[in-house]
PDB file of N, CA and C in Angstrom:
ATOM      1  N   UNK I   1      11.534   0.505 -11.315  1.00  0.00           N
ATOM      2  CA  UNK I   1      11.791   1.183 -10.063  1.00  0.00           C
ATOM      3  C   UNK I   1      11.961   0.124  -8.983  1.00  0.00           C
ATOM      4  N   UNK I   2      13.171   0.421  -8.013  1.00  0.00           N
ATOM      5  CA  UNK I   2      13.074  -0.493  -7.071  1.00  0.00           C
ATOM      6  C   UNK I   2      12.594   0.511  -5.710  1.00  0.00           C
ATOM      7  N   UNK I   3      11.721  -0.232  -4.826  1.00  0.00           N
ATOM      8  CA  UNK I   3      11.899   0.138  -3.161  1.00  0.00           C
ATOM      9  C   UNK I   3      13.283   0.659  -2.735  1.00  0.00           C
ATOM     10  N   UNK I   4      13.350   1.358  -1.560  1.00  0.00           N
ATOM     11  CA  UNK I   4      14.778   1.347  -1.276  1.00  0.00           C
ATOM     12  C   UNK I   4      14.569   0.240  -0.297  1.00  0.00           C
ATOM     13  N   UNK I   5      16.000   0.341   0.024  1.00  0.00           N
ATOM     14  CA  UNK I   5      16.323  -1.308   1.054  1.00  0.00           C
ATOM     15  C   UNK I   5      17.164  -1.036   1.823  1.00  0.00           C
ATOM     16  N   UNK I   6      17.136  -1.561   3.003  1.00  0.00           N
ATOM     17  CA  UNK I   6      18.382  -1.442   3.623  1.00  0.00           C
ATOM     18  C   UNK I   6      19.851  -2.626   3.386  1.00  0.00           C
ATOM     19  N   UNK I   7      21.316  -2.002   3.556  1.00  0.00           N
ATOM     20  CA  UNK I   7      21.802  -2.199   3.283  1.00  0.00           C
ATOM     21  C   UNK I   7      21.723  -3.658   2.075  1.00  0.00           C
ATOM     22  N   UNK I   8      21.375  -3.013   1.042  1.00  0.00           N
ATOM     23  CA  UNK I   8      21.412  -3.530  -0.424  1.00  0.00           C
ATOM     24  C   UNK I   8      20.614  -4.985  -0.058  1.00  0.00           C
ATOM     25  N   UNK I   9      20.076  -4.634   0.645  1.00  0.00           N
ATOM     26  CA  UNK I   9      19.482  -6.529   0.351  1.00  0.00           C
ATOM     27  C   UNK I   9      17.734  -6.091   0.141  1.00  0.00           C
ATOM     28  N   UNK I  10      17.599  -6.842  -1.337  1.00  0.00           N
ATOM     29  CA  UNK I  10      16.103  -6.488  -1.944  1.00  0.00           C
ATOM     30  C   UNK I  10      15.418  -7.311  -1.062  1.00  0.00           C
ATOM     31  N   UNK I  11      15.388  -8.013  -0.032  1.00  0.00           N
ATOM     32  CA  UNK I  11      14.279  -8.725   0.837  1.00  0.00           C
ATOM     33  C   UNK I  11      14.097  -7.734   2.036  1.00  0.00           C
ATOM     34  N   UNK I  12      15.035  -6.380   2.390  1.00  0.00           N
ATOM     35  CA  UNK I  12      14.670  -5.890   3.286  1.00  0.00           C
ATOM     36  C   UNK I  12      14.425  -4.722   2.856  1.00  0.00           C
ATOM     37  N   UNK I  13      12.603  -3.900   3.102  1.00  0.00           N
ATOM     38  CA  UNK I  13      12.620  -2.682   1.843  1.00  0.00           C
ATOM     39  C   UNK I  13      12.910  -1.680   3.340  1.00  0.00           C
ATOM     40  N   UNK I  14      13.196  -0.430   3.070  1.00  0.00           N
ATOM     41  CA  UNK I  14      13.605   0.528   4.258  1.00  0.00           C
ATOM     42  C   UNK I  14      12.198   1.256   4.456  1.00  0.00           C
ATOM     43  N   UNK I  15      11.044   1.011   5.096  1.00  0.00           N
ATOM     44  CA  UNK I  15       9.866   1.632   5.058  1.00  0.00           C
ATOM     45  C   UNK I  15       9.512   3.127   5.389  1.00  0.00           C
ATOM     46  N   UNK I  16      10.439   3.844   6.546  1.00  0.00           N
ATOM     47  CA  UNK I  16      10.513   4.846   6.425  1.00  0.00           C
ATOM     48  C   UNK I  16      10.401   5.525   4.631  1.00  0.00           C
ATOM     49  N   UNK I  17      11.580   5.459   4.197  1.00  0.00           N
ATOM     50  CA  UNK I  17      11.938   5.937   2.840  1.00  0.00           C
ATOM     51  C   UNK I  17      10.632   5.237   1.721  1.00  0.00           C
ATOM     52  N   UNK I  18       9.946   4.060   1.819  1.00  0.00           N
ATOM     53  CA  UNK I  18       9.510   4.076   0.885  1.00  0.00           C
ATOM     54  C   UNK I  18       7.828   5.118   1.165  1.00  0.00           C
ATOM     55  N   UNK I  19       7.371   4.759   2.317  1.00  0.00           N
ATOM     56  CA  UNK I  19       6.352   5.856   2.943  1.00  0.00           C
ATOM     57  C   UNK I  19       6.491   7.540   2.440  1.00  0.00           C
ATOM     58  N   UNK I  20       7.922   7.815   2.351  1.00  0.00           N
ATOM     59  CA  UNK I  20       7.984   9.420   1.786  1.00  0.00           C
ATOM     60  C   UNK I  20       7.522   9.318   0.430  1.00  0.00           C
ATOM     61  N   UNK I  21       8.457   8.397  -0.684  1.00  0.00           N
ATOM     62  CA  UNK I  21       8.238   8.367  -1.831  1.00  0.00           C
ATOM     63  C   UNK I  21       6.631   8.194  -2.376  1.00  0.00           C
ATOM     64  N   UNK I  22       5.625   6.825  -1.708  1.00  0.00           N
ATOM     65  CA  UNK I  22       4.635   6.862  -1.715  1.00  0.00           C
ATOM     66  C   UNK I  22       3.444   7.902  -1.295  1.00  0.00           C
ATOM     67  N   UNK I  23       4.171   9.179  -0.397  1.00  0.00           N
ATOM     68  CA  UNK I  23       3.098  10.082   0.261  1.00  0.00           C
ATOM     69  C   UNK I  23       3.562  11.099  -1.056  1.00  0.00           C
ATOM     70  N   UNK I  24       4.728  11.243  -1.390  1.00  0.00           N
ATOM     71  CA  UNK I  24       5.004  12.030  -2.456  1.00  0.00           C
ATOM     72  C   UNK I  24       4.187  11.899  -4.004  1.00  0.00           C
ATOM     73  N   UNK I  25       4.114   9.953  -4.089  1.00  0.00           N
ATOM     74  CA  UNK I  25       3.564  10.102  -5.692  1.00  0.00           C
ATOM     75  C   UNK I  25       2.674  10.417  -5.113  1.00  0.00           C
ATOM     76  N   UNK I  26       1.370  10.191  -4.190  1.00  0.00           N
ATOM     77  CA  UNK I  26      -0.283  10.480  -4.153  1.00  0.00           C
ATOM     78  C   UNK I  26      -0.319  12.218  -3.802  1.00  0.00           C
ATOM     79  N   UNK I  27       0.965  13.034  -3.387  1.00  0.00           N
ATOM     80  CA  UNK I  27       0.553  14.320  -3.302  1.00  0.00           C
ATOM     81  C   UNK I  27       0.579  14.842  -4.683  1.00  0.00           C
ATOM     82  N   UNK I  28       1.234  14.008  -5.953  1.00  0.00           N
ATOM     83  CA  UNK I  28       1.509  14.862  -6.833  1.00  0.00           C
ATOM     84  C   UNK I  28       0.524  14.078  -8.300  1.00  0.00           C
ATOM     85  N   UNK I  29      -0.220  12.882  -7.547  1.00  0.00           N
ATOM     86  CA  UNK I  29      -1.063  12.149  -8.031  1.00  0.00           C
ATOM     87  C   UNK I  29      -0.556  11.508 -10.155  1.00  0.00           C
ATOM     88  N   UNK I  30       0.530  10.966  -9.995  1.00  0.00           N
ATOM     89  CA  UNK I  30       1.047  10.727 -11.276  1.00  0.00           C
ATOM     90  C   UNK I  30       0.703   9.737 -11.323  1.00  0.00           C
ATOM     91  N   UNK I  31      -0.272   9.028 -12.496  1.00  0.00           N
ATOM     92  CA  UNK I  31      -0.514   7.465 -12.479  1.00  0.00           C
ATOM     93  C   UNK I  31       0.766   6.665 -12.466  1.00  0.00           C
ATOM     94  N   UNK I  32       1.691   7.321 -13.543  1.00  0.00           N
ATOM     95  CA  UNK I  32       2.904   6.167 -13.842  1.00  0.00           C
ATOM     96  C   UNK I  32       3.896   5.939 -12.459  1.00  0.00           C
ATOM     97  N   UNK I  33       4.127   7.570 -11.697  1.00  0.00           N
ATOM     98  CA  UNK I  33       4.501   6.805 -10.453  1.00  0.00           C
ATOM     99  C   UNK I  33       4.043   5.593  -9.606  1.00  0.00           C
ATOM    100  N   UNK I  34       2.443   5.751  -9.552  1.00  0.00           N
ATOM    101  CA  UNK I  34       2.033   4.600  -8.742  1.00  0.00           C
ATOM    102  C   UNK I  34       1.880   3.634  -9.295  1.00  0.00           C
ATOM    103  N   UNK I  35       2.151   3.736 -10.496  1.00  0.00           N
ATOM    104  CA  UNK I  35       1.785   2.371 -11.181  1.00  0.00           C
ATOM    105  C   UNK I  35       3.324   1.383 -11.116  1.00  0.00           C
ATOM    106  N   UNK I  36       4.357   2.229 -11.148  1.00  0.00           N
ATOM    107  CA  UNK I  36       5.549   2.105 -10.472  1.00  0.00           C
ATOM    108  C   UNK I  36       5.849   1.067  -9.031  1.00  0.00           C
ATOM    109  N   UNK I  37       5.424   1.866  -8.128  1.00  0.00           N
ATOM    110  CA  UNK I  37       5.454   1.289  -6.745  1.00  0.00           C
ATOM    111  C   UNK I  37       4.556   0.192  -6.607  1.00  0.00           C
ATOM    112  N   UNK I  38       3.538  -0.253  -7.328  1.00  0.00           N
ATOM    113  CA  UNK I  38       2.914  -1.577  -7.601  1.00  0.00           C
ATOM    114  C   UNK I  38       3.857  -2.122  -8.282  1.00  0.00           C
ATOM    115  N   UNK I  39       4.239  -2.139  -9.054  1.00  0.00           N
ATOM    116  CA  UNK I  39       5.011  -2.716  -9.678  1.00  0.00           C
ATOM    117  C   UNK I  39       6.875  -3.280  -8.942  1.00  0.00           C
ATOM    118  N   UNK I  40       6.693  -1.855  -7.686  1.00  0.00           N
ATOM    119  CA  UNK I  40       8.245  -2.759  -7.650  1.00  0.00           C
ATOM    120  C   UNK I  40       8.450  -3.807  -6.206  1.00  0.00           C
ATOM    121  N   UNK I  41       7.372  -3.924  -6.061  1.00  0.00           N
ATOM    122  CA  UNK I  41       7.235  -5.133  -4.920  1.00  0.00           C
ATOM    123  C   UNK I  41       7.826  -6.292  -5.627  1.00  0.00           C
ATOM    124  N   UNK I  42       7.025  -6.628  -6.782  1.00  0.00           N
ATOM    125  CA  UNK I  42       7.570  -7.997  -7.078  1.00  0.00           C
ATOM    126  C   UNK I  42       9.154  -7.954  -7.637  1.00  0.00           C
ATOM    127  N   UNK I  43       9.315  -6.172  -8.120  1.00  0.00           N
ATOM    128  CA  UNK I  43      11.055  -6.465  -8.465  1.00  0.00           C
ATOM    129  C   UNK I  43      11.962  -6.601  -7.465  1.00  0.00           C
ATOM    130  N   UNK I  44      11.517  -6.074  -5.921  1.00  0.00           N
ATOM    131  CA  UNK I  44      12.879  -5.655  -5.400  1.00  0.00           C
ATOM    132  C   UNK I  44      12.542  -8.114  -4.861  1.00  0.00           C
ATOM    133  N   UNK I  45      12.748  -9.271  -5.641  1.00  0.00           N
ATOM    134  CA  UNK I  45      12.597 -10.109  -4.971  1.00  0.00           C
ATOM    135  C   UNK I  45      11.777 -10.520  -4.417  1.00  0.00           C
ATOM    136  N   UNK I  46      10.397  -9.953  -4.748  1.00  0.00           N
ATOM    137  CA  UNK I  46       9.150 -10.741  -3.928  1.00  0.00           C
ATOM    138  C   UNK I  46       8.312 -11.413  -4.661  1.00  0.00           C
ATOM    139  N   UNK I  47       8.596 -11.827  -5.676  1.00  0.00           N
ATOM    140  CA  UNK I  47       8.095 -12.500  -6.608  1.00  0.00           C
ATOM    141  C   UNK I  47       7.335 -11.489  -8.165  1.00  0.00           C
ATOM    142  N   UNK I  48       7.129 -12.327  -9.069  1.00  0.00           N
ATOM    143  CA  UNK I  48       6.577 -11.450 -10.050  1.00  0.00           C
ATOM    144  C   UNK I  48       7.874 -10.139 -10.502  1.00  0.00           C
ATOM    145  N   UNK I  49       7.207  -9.317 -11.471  1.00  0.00           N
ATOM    146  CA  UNK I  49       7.959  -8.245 -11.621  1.00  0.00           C
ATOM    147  C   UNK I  49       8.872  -8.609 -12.633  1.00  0.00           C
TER     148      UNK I  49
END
């Protein structure tokens, strides 16, 4: 899974949009989602991942 970003560049994540997705996995409490969004820091380019 990547963050979203603004205009396609993985060093800039769009925080609005990732705040929905994140209020969304904890309303619907799925481990693999959040285990997801830990996980895609280091893909969208921030090291790791």
């Amino acid at each position: 899974m990547r963050l979203p970003t603004i205009d396609n560049n993985d060093a800039e994540i769009d925080e609005k949009d990732t705040a929905k997705m994140v209020a969304y996995a904890m309303e619907h409490g799925s481990y693999e989602v959040i285990k997801r969004f830990l996980e895609a820091y280091g893909i969208n380019g921030n090291g790791g991942g």
